[in-house]
mmCIF file of N, CA, C and O in Angstrom:
data_model
loop_
_atom_site.group_PDB
_atom_site.id
_atom_site.type_symbol
_atom_site.label_atom_id
_atom_site.label_comp_id
_atom_site.label_asym_id
_atom_site.label_seq_id
_atom_site.Cartn_x
_atom_site.Cartn_y
_atom_site.Cartn_z
ATOM 1 N N MET W 1 11.653 -34.063 28.496
ATOM 2 C CA MET W 1 11.478 -34.349 27.080
ATOM 3 C C MET W 1 12.739 -35.018 26.553
ATOM 4 O O MET W 1 13.842 -34.603 26.854
ATOM 5 N N THR W 2 12.592 -35.996 25.759
ATOM 6 C CA THR W 2 13.746 -36.708 25.219
ATOM 7 C C THR W 2 13.903 -36.391 23.743
ATOM 8 O O THR W 2 12.940 -36.105 23.041
ATOM 9 N N ARG W 3 15.137 -36.445 23.325
ATOM 10 C CA ARG W 3 15.436 -36.209 21.910
ATOM 11 C C ARG W 3 15.294 -37.526 21.160
ATOM 12 O O ARG W 3 15.632 -38.579 21.685
ATOM 13 N N PRO W 4 14.849 -37.459 19.926
ATOM 14 C CA PRO W 4 14.750 -38.707 19.149
ATOM 15 C C PRO W 4 16.135 -39.257 18.845
ATOM 16 O O PRO W 4 17.088 -38.510 18.643
ATOM 17 N N GLY W 5 16.255 -40.525 18.829
ATOM 18 C CA GLY W 5 17.520 -41.181 18.538
ATOM 19 C C GLY W 5 17.660 -41.472 17.059
ATOM 20 O O GLY W 5 16.851 -41.038 16.238
ATOM 21 N N PRO W 6 18.681 -42.243 16.693
ATOM 22 C CA PRO W 6 18.858 -42.600 15.285
ATOM 23 C C PRO W 6 17.716 -43.484 14.818
ATOM 24 O O PRO W 6 17.044 -44.120 15.603
ATOM 25 N N PRO W 7 17.471 -43.520 13.523
ATOM 26 C CA PRO W 7 16.382 -44.348 13.005
ATOM 27 C C PRO W 7 16.650 -45.825 13.275
ATOM 28 O O PRO W 7 17.772 -46.239 13.565
ATOM 29 N N ALA W 8 15.576 -46.576 13.184
ATOM 30 C CA ALA W 8 15.706 -48.030 13.379
ATOM 31 C C ALA W 8 16.716 -48.573 12.384
ATOM 32 O O ALA W 8 16.728 -48.200 11.225
ATOM 33 N N GLY W 9 17.567 -49.418 12.817
ATOM 34 C CA GLY W 9 18.610 -49.943 11.965
ATOM 35 C C GLY W 9 19.965 -49.452 12.437
ATOM 36 O O GLY W 9 20.993 -49.928 11.983
ATOM 37 N N GLY W 10 19.998 -48.425 13.322
ATOM 38 C CA GLY W 10 21.213 -48.056 14.007
ATOM 39 C C GLY W 10 21.996 -46.887 13.480
ATOM 40 O O GLY W 10 22.774 -46.318 14.204
ATOM 41 N N SER W 11 21.840 -46.441 12.225
ATOM 42 C CA SER W 11 22.657 -45.325 11.765
ATOM 43 C C SER W 11 21.949 -44.579 10.645
ATOM 44 O O SER W 11 21.003 -45.072 10.049
ATOM 45 N N PHE W 12 22.458 -43.385 10.393
ATOM 46 C CA PHE W 12 21.923 -42.583 9.307
ATOM 47 C C PHE W 12 22.601 -43.008 8.008
ATOM 48 O O PHE W 12 23.725 -43.509 8.020
ATOM 49 N N PRO W 13 21.943 -42.769 6.878
ATOM 50 C CA PRO W 13 22.611 -43.081 5.606
ATOM 51 C C PRO W 13 23.817 -42.152 5.410
ATOM 52 O O PRO W 13 23.857 -41.049 5.932
ATOM 53 N N ALA W 14 24.777 -42.603 4.652
ATOM 54 C CA ALA W 14 25.994 -41.823 4.410
ATOM 55 C C ALA W 14 25.660 -40.573 3.604
ATOM 56 O O ALA W 14 24.781 -40.586 2.754
ATOM 57 N N ARG W 15 26.373 -39.486 3.888
ATOM 58 C CA ARG W 15 26.216 -38.264 3.112
ATOM 59 C C ARG W 15 26.937 -38.406 1.786
ATOM 60 O O ARG W 15 27.986 -39.037 1.717
ATOM 61 N N PRO W 16 26.431 -37.772 0.740
ATOM 62 C CA PRO W 16 27.142 -37.846 -0.541
ATOM 63 C C PRO W 16 28.448 -37.062 -0.472
ATOM 64 O O PRO W 16 28.538 -36.045 0.192
ATOM 65 N N GLY W 17 29.446 -37.533 -1.136
ATOM 66 C CA GLY W 17 30.748 -36.887 -1.150
ATOM 67 C C GLY W 17 30.861 -35.896 -2.282
ATOM 68 O O GLY W 17 29.893 -35.624 -2.986
ATOM 69 N N PRO W 18 32.067 -35.353 -2.499
ATOM 70 C CA PRO W 18 32.264 -34.422 -3.609
ATOM 71 C C PRO W 18 32.143 -35.147 -4.944
ATOM 72 O O PRO W 18 32.251 -36.371 -5.019
ATOM 73 N N PRO W 19 31.923 -34.411 -6.015
ATOM 74 C CA PRO W 19 31.782 -35.061 -7.319
ATOM 75 C C PRO W 19 33.097 -35.721 -7.743
ATOM 76 O O PRO W 19 34.168 -35.349 -7.280
ATOM 77 N N PRO W 20 32.995 -36.701 -8.613
ATOM 78 C CA PRO W 20 34.219 -37.345 -9.091
ATOM 79 C C PRO W 20 35.119 -36.326 -9.779
ATOM 80 O O PRO W 20 34.665 -35.398 -10.416
ATOM 81 N N GLY W 21 36.386 -36.457 -9.594
ATOM 82 C CA GLY W 21 37.344 -35.544 -10.196
ATOM 83 C C GLY W 21 37.904 -34.581 -9.160
ATOM 84 O O GLY W 21 38.868 -33.896 -9.417
ATOM 85 N N GLY W 22 37.272 -34.495 -8.007
ATOM 86 C CA GLY W 22 37.841 -33.766 -6.897
ATOM 87 C C GLY W 22 37.511 -32.298 -6.777
ATOM 88 O O GLY W 22 37.869 -31.683 -5.796
ATOM 89 N N SER W 23 36.841 -31.679 -7.737
ATOM 90 C CA SER W 23 36.537 -30.262 -7.568
ATOM 91 C C SER W 23 35.206 -29.937 -8.213
ATOM 92 O O SER W 23 34.684 -30.681 -9.040
ATOM 93 N N PHE W 24 34.679 -28.817 -7.813
ATOM 94 C CA PHE W 24 33.417 -28.356 -8.362
ATOM 95 C C PHE W 24 33.700 -27.533 -9.612
ATOM 96 O O PHE W 24 34.785 -26.970 -9.763
ATOM 97 N N PRO W 25 32.730 -27.414 -10.511
ATOM 98 C CA PRO W 25 32.966 -26.603 -11.711
ATOM 99 C C PRO W 25 33.138 -25.138 -11.333
ATOM 100 O O PRO W 25 32.602 -24.665 -10.340
ATOM 101 N N ALA W 26 33.883 -24.424 -12.144
ATOM 102 C CA ALA W 26 34.144 -23.007 -11.891
ATOM 103 C C ALA W 26 32.874 -22.196 -12.093
ATOM 104 O O ALA W 26 32.011 -22.551 -12.898
ATOM 105 N N ARG W 27 32.761 -21.103 -11.350
ATOM 106 C CA ARG W 27 31.626 -20.203 -11.535
ATOM 107 C C ARG W 27 31.747 -19.512 -12.889
ATOM 108 O O ARG W 27 32.830 -19.118 -13.291
ATOM 109 N N PRO W 28 30.627 -19.342 -13.565
ATOM 110 C CA PRO W 28 30.711 -18.645 -14.855
ATOM 111 C C PRO W 28 31.008 -17.168 -14.647
ATOM 112 O O PRO W 28 30.560 -16.556 -13.696
ATOM 113 N N GLY W 29 31.775 -16.597 -15.548
ATOM 114 C CA GLY W 29 32.104 -15.175 -15.499
ATOM 115 C C GLY W 29 31.114 -14.372 -16.311
ATOM 116 O O GLY W 29 30.087 -14.889 -16.742
ATOM 117 N N PRO W 30 31.415 -13.108 -16.549
ATOM 118 C CA PRO W 30 30.526 -12.296 -17.384
ATOM 119 C C PRO W 30 30.539 -12.805 -18.818
ATOM 120 O O PRO W 30 31.485 -13.472 -19.249
ATOM 121 N N PRO W 31 29.504 -12.540 -19.561
ATOM 122 C CA PRO W 31 29.447 -13.007 -20.943
ATOM 123 C C PRO W 31 30.623 -12.470 -21.760
ATOM 124 O O PRO W 31 31.084 -11.356 -21.543
ATOM 125 N N ALA W 32 31.089 -13.269 -22.692
ATOM 126 C CA ALA W 32 32.215 -12.873 -23.534
ATOM 127 C C ALA W 32 31.809 -11.700 -24.427
ATOM 128 O O ALA W 32 30.700 -11.643 -24.924
ATOM 129 N N GLY W 33 32.724 -10.761 -24.592
ATOM 130 C CA GLY W 33 32.473 -9.635 -25.475
ATOM 131 C C GLY W 33 31.750 -8.478 -24.815
ATOM 132 O O GLY W 33 31.606 -7.427 -25.401
ATOM 133 N N SER W 34 31.264 -8.670 -23.612
ATOM 134 C CA SER W 34 30.581 -7.555 -22.951
ATOM 135 C C SER W 34 31.384 -7.132 -21.733
ATOM 136 O O SER W 34 32.142 -7.896 -21.164
ATOM 137 N N SER W 35 31.208 -5.931 -21.336
ATOM 138 C CA SER W 35 31.875 -5.468 -20.136
ATOM 139 C C SER W 35 30.894 -4.623 -19.340
ATOM 140 O O SER W 35 29.966 -4.040 -19.884
ATOM 141 N N PHE W 36 31.111 -4.592 -18.089
ATOM 142 C CA PHE W 36 30.266 -3.798 -17.222
ATOM 143 C C PHE W 36 30.852 -2.395 -17.136
ATOM 144 O O PHE W 36 32.071 -2.225 -17.121
ATOM 145 N N PRO W 37 29.998 -1.365 -17.028
ATOM 146 C CA PRO W 37 30.540 -0.009 -16.949
ATOM 147 C C PRO W 37 31.296 0.174 -15.633
ATOM 148 O O PRO W 37 30.959 -0.420 -14.617
ATOM 149 N N ALA W 38 32.326 0.995 -15.690
ATOM 150 C CA ALA W 38 33.115 1.263 -14.493
ATOM 151 C C ALA W 38 32.263 2.042 -13.499
ATOM 152 O O ALA W 38 31.440 2.869 -13.878
ATOM 153 N N ARG W 39 32.452 1.739 -12.255
ATOM 154 C CA ARG W 39 31.728 2.431 -11.197
ATOM 155 C C ARG W 39 32.342 3.815 -11.011
ATOM 156 O O ARG W 39 33.553 3.953 -10.908
ATOM 157 N N PRO W 40 31.499 4.864 -10.969
ATOM 158 C CA PRO W 40 32.077 6.202 -10.861
ATOM 159 C C PRO W 40 32.707 6.411 -9.485
ATOM 160 O O PRO W 40 32.210 5.941 -8.476
ATOM 161 N N GLY W 41 33.820 7.107 -9.459
ATOM 162 C CA GLY W 41 34.507 7.411 -8.214
ATOM 163 C C GLY W 41 34.134 8.800 -7.727
ATOM 164 O O GLY W 41 33.317 9.491 -8.337
ATOM 165 N N PRO W 42 34.732 9.219 -6.635
ATOM 166 C CA PRO W 42 34.449 10.563 -6.139
ATOM 167 C C PRO W 42 35.009 11.609 -7.082
ATOM 168 O O PRO W 42 35.953 11.348 -7.826
ATOM 169 N N PRO W 43 34.432 12.791 -7.078
ATOM 170 C CA PRO W 43 34.950 13.829 -7.973
ATOM 171 C C PRO W 43 36.363 14.229 -7.573
ATOM 172 O O PRO W 43 36.757 14.121 -6.413
ATOM 173 N N ALA W 44 37.111 14.676 -8.533
ATOM 174 C CA ALA W 44 38.492 15.087 -8.276
ATOM 175 C C ALA W 44 38.502 16.377 -7.462
ATOM 176 O O ALA W 44 37.586 17.181 -7.523
ATOM 177 N N GLY W 45 39.533 16.559 -6.691
ATOM 178 C CA GLY W 45 39.672 17.782 -5.904
ATOM 179 C C GLY W 45 39.314 17.545 -4.449
ATOM 180 O O GLY W 45 38.994 16.445 -4.015
ATOM 181 N N ALA W 46 39.363 18.616 -3.712
ATOM 182 C CA ALA W 46 39.097 18.541 -2.272
ATOM 183 C C ALA W 46 37.607 18.389 -2.014
ATOM 184 O O ALA W 46 36.772 18.798 -2.815
ATOM 185 N N ARG W 47 37.298 17.797 -0.876
ATOM 186 C CA ARG W 47 35.906 17.652 -0.476
ATOM 187 C C ARG W 47 35.373 19.010 -0.051
ATOM 188 O O ARG W 47 36.071 19.803 0.557
ATOM 189 N N PRO W 48 34.102 19.267 -0.339
ATOM 190 C CA PRO W 48 33.544 20.563 0.043
ATOM 191 C C PRO W 48 33.391 20.654 1.557
ATOM 192 O O PRO W 48 33.167 19.668 2.240
ATOM 193 N N GLY W 49 33.522 21.853 2.083
ATOM 194 C CA GLY W 49 33.356 22.090 3.513
ATOM 195 C C GLY W 49 31.907 22.394 3.831
ATOM 196 O O GLY W 49 31.024 22.292 2.975
ATOM 197 N N PRO W 50 31.639 22.784 5.065
ATOM 198 C CA PRO W 50 30.278 23.126 5.445
ATOM 199 C C PRO W 50 29.836 24.410 4.765
ATOM 200 O O PRO W 50 30.663 25.221 4.346
ATOM 201 N N PRO W 51 28.530 24.608 4.641
ATOM 202 C CA PRO W 51 28.041 25.852 4.044
ATOM 203 C C PRO W 51 28.523 27.064 4.838
ATOM 204 O O PRO W 51 28.855 26.955 6.016
ATOM 205 N N ALA W 52 28.534 28.215 4.214
ATOM 206 C CA ALA W 52 29.058 29.428 4.838
ATOM 207 C C ALA W 52 28.323 29.791 6.118
ATOM 208 O O ALA W 52 28.905 30.311 7.051
ATOM 209 N N GLU W 53 27.010 29.497 6.193
ATOM 210 C CA GLU W 53 26.263 29.872 7.396
ATOM 211 C C GLU W 53 26.639 29.015 8.610
ATOM 212 O O GLU W 53 26.247 29.288 9.724
ATOM 213 N N PHE W 54 27.396 27.952 8.402
ATOM 214 C CA PHE W 54 27.867 27.109 9.490
ATOM 215 C C PHE W 54 29.369 27.279 9.661
ATOM 216 O O PHE W 54 30.128 26.326 9.635
ATOM 217 N N GLY W 55 29.801 28.491 9.850
ATOM 218 C CA GLY W 55 31.221 28.778 9.989
ATOM 219 C C GLY W 55 31.765 28.297 11.326
ATOM 220 O O GLY W 55 31.116 27.561 12.069
ATOM 221 N N ASP W 56 32.955 28.722 11.661
ATOM 222 C CA ASP W 56 33.612 28.315 12.888
ATOM 223 C C ASP W 56 33.301 29.257 14.050
ATOM 224 O O ASP W 56 34.109 29.418 14.956
ATOM 225 N N ASP W 57 32.153 29.893 14.047
ATOM 226 C CA ASP W 57 31.773 30.776 15.158
ATOM 227 C C ASP W 57 31.589 29.958 16.424
ATOM 228 O O ASP W 57 30.933 28.926 16.417
ATOM 229 N N ASP W 58 32.147 30.451 17.532
ATOM 230 C CA ASP W 58 32.001 29.745 18.796
ATOM 231 C C ASP W 58 30.572 29.781 19.303
ATOM 232 O O ASP W 58 30.164 28.943 20.086
ATOM 233 N N ASP W 59 29.776 30.768 18.891
ATOM 234 C CA ASP W 59 28.397 30.883 19.352
ATOM 235 C C ASP W 59 27.509 29.771 18.810
ATOM 236 O O ASP W 59 26.494 29.448 19.401
ATOM 237 N N THR W 60 27.860 29.205 17.672
ATOM 238 C CA THR W 60 27.004 28.200 17.040
ATOM 239 C C THR W 60 27.421 26.779 17.384
ATOM 240 O O THR W 60 26.762 25.844 16.974
ATOM 241 N N ARG W 61 28.472 26.595 18.142
ATOM 242 C CA ARG W 61 28.979 25.256 18.427
ATOM 243 C C ARG W 61 28.646 24.872 19.852
ATOM 244 O O ARG W 61 28.412 25.719 20.701
ATOM 245 N N HIS W 62 28.642 23.553 20.103
ATOM 246 C CA HIS W 62 28.381 23.050 21.448
ATOM 247 C C HIS W 62 29.607 22.251 21.879
ATOM 248 O O HIS W 62 30.019 21.310 21.189
ATOM 249 N N PRO W 63 30.216 22.567 23.017
ATOM 250 C CA PRO W 63 31.459 21.907 23.416
ATOM 251 C C PRO W 63 31.324 20.399 23.595
ATOM 252 O O PRO W 63 32.230 19.654 23.240
ATOM 253 N N ALA W 64 30.184 19.932 24.108
ATOM 254 C CA ALA W 64 30.008 18.484 24.313
ATOM 255 C C ALA W 64 29.930 17.755 22.974
ATOM 256 O O ALA W 64 30.481 16.662 22.810
ATOM 257 N N VAL W 65 29.257 18.373 22.012
ATOM 258 C CA VAL W 65 29.156 17.762 20.674
ATOM 259 C C VAL W 65 30.522 17.758 20.004
ATOM 260 O O VAL W 65 30.929 16.763 19.393
ATOM 261 N N ASP W 66 31.246 18.869 20.123
ATOM 262 C CA ASP W 66 32.595 18.934 19.545
ATOM 263 C C ASP W 66 33.506 17.861 20.150
ATOM 264 O O ASP W 66 34.280 17.215 19.434
ATOM 265 N N ALA W 67 33.398 17.660 21.460
ATOM 266 C CA ALA W 67 34.222 16.644 22.121
ATOM 267 C C ALA W 67 33.844 15.247 21.649
ATOM 268 O O ALA W 67 34.719 14.394 21.421
ATOM 269 N N ALA W 68 32.553 14.992 21.467
ATOM 270 C CA ALA W 68 32.112 13.678 20.992
ATOM 271 C C ALA W 68 32.604 13.420 19.571
ATOM 272 O O ALA W 68 33.077 12.322 19.250
ATOM 273 N N VAL W 69 32.520 14.431 18.720
ATOM 274 C CA VAL W 69 32.991 14.290 17.336
ATOM 275 C C VAL W 69 34.499 14.063 17.314
ATOM 276 O O VAL W 69 35.006 13.213 16.563
ATOM 277 N N GLN W 70 35.222 14.781 18.151
ATOM 278 C CA GLN W 70 36.679 14.590 18.206
ATOM 279 C C GLN W 70 37.039 13.195 18.710
ATOM 280 O O GLN W 70 37.974 12.572 18.217
ATOM 281 N N SER W 71 36.261 12.673 19.673
ATOM 282 C CA SER W 71 36.552 11.323 20.170
ATOM 283 C C SER W 71 36.302 10.280 19.088
ATOM 284 O O SER W 71 37.005 9.272 19.015
ATOM 285 N N LEU W 72 35.323 10.527 18.220
ATOM 286 C CA LEU W 72 35.096 9.605 17.098
ATOM 287 C C LEU W 72 36.253 9.659 16.115
ATOM 288 O O LEU W 72 36.680 8.629 15.582
ATOM 289 N N ALA W 73 36.780 10.844 15.877
ATOM 290 C CA ALA W 73 37.934 10.976 14.983
ATOM 291 C C ALA W 73 39.144 10.265 15.584
ATOM 292 O O ALA W 73 39.899 9.589 14.874
ATOM 293 N N ASN W 74 39.328 10.388 16.890
ATOM 294 C CA ASN W 74 40.449 9.703 17.548
ATOM 295 C C ASN W 74 40.264 8.189 17.530
ATOM 296 O O ASN W 74 41.228 7.433 17.409
ATOM 297 N N ALA W 75 39.028 7.725 17.651
ATOM 298 C CA ALA W 75 38.755 6.282 17.672
ATOM 299 C C ALA W 75 39.064 5.625 16.334
ATOM 300 O O ALA W 75 39.348 4.435 16.280
ATOM 301 N N ALA W 76 39.036 6.397 15.267
ATOM 302 C CA ALA W 76 39.295 5.834 13.937
ATOM 303 C C ALA W 76 40.699 5.258 13.828
ATOM 304 O O ALA W 76 40.950 4.388 12.999
ATOM 305 N N THR W 77 41.614 5.709 14.677
ATOM 306 C CA THR W 77 42.988 5.196 14.616
ATOM 307 C C THR W 77 43.181 3.942 15.463
ATOM 308 O O THR W 77 44.242 3.336 15.412
ATOM 309 N N LEU W 78 42.172 3.557 16.248
ATOM 310 C CA LEU W 78 42.284 2.398 17.128
ATOM 311 C C LEU W 78 41.903 1.119 16.403
ATOM 312 O O LEU W 78 41.287 1.148 15.330
ATOM 313 N N ALA W 79 42.226 -0.010 17.021
ATOM 314 C CA ALA W 79 41.795 -1.310 16.498
ATOM 315 C C ALA W 79 40.270 -1.382 16.604
ATOM 316 O O ALA W 79 39.684 -0.789 17.516
ATOM 317 N N PRO W 80 39.607 -2.100 15.696
ATOM 318 C CA PRO W 80 38.142 -2.163 15.718
ATOM 319 C C PRO W 80 37.565 -2.571 17.076
ATOM 320 O O PRO W 80 36.564 -2.019 17.515
ATOM 321 N N ALA W 81 38.177 -3.506 17.752
ATOM 322 C CA ALA W 81 37.650 -3.942 19.048
ATOM 323 C C ALA W 81 37.719 -2.818 20.081
ATOM 324 O O ALA W 81 36.871 -2.737 20.973
ATOM 325 N N ASP W 82 38.696 -1.933 19.971
ATOM 326 C CA ASP W 82 38.848 -0.835 20.921
ATOM 327 C C ASP W 82 37.955 0.359 20.579
ATOM 328 O O ASP W 82 37.744 1.239 21.408
ATOM 329 N N GLN W 83 37.445 0.403 19.373
ATOM 330 C CA GLN W 83 36.614 1.524 18.946
ATOM 331 C C GLN W 83 35.240 1.510 19.607
ATOM 332 O O GLN W 83 34.632 2.557 19.814
ATOM 333 N N ILE W 84 34.754 0.337 19.958
ATOM 334 C CA ILE W 84 33.383 0.197 20.453
ATOM 335 C C ILE W 84 33.137 1.082 21.673
ATOM 336 O O ILE W 84 32.135 1.788 21.741
ATOM 337 N N ALA W 85 34.040 1.056 22.643
ATOM 338 C CA ALA W 85 33.851 1.854 23.855
ATOM 339 C C ALA W 85 33.790 3.349 23.520
ATOM 340 O O ALA W 85 32.981 4.085 24.096
ATOM 341 N N HIS W 86 34.599 3.794 22.568
ATOM 342 C CA HIS W 86 34.583 5.209 22.178
ATOM 343 C C HIS W 86 33.273 5.573 21.487
ATOM 344 O O HIS W 86 32.714 6.645 21.723
ATOM 345 N N TYR W 87 32.790 4.677 20.618
ATOM 346 C CA TYR W 87 31.527 4.941 19.936
ATOM 347 C C TYR W 87 30.365 4.986 20.927
ATOM 348 O O TYR W 87 29.484 5.829 20.823
ATOM 349 N N GLU W 88 30.365 4.069 21.903
ATOM 350 C CA GLU W 88 29.292 4.055 22.899
ATOM 351 C C GLU W 88 29.329 5.321 23.757
ATOM 352 O O GLU W 88 28.287 5.903 24.064
ATOM 353 N N ALA W 89 30.518 5.765 24.146
ATOM 354 C CA ALA W 89 30.639 6.981 24.952
ATOM 355 C C ALA W 89 30.173 8.204 24.155
ATOM 356 O O ALA W 89 29.461 9.069 24.686
ATOM 357 N N ALA W 90 30.536 8.283 22.893
ATOM 358 C CA ALA W 90 30.112 9.409 22.057
ATOM 359 C C ALA W 90 28.598 9.386 21.872
ATOM 360 O O ALA W 90 27.937 10.435 21.928
ATOM 361 N N TYR W 91 28.041 8.208 21.690
ATOM 362 C CA TYR W 91 26.588 8.076 21.548
ATOM 363 C C TYR W 91 25.885 8.599 22.803
ATOM 364 O O TYR W 91 24.923 9.359 22.716
ATOM 365 N N GLU W 92 26.360 8.197 23.972
ATOM 366 C CA GLU W 92 25.764 8.644 25.230
ATOM 367 C C GLU W 92 25.873 10.163 25.373
ATOM 368 O O GLU W 92 24.924 10.824 25.780
ATOM 369 N N THR W 93 27.028 10.711 25.055
ATOM 370 C CA THR W 93 27.211 12.165 25.145
ATOM 371 C C THR W 93 26.236 12.886 24.229
ATOM 372 O O THR W 93 25.586 13.858 24.635
ATOM 373 N N LEU W 94 26.122 12.422 22.998
ATOM 374 C CA LEU W 94 25.213 13.066 22.047
ATOM 375 C C LEU W 94 23.758 12.909 22.482
ATOM 376 O O LEU W 94 22.958 13.851 22.390
ATOM 377 N N ARG W 95 23.393 11.737 22.990
ATOM 378 C CA ARG W 95 22.025 11.500 23.443
ATOM 379 C C ARG W 95 21.681 12.424 24.609
ATOM 380 O O ARG W 95 20.631 13.064 24.626
ATOM 381 N N GLU W 96 22.575 12.521 25.594
ATOM 382 C CA GLU W 96 22.336 13.388 26.754
ATOM 383 C C GLU W 96 22.291 14.857 26.340
ATOM 384 O O GLU W 96 21.466 15.628 26.845
ATOM 385 N N THR W 97 23.158 15.243 25.410
ATOM 386 C CA THR W 97 23.172 16.630 24.946
ATOM 387 C C THR W 97 21.866 16.977 24.251
ATOM 388 O O THR W 97 21.274 18.044 24.493
ATOM 389 N N LEU W 98 21.400 16.101 23.384
ATOM 390 C CA LEU W 98 20.133 16.352 22.692
ATOM 391 C C LEU W 98 18.967 16.398 23.680
ATOM 392 O O LEU W 98 18.055 17.213 23.535
ATOM 393 N N ALA W 99 18.976 15.534 24.692
ATOM 394 C CA ALA W 99 17.924 15.562 25.705
ATOM 395 C C ALA W 99 17.942 16.885 26.460
ATOM 396 O O ALA W 99 16.879 17.449 26.775
ATOM 397 N N THR W 100 19.114 17.391 26.756
ATOM 398 C CA THR W 100 19.233 18.668 27.456
ATOM 399 C C THR W 100 18.721 19.816 26.585
ATOM 400 O O THR W 100 18.033 20.714 27.058
ATOM 401 N N ILE W 101 19.023 19.775 25.300
ATOM 402 C CA ILE W 101 18.571 20.816 24.384
ATOM 403 C C ILE W 101 17.041 20.786 24.288
ATOM 404 O O ILE W 101 16.391 21.825 24.267
ATOM 405 N N ASP W 102 16.447 19.590 24.255
ATOM 406 C CA ASP W 102 14.997 19.473 24.166
ATOM 407 C C ASP W 102 14.296 20.038 25.394
ATOM 408 O O ASP W 102 13.150 20.483 25.318
ATOM 409 N N GLN W 103 14.966 20.022 26.542
ATOM 410 C CA GLN W 103 14.349 20.488 27.786
ATOM 411 C C GLN W 103 14.383 22.009 27.919
ATOM 412 O O GLN W 103 13.688 22.578 28.734
ATOM 413 N N THR W 104 15.219 22.655 27.133
ATOM 414 C CA THR W 104 15.334 24.117 27.282
ATOM 415 C C THR W 104 14.391 24.849 26.369
ATOM 416 O O THR W 104 13.786 24.366 25.495
#
């Protein structure tokens, strides 16, 4: 299969250039006299912890899940390109752990 060539006459018409004066008009801002409401931030104070029924009991935790969560926390300090391998490994660990739980 062949690609079509230029139109008869040998060349394409010239593309239009920028407008006279060298720049485009500025984007319009918000209307004068009005303001947008401020976006609410997080509440002041410390973030809430887990509910009381999910305490730090060793009986309720799974070591493989804890290790995967810790590896994600450690990956947060790495460069974005280096984080991918840690995220993929944690995903695999969690997937295998859940599959094992489903089989029991």
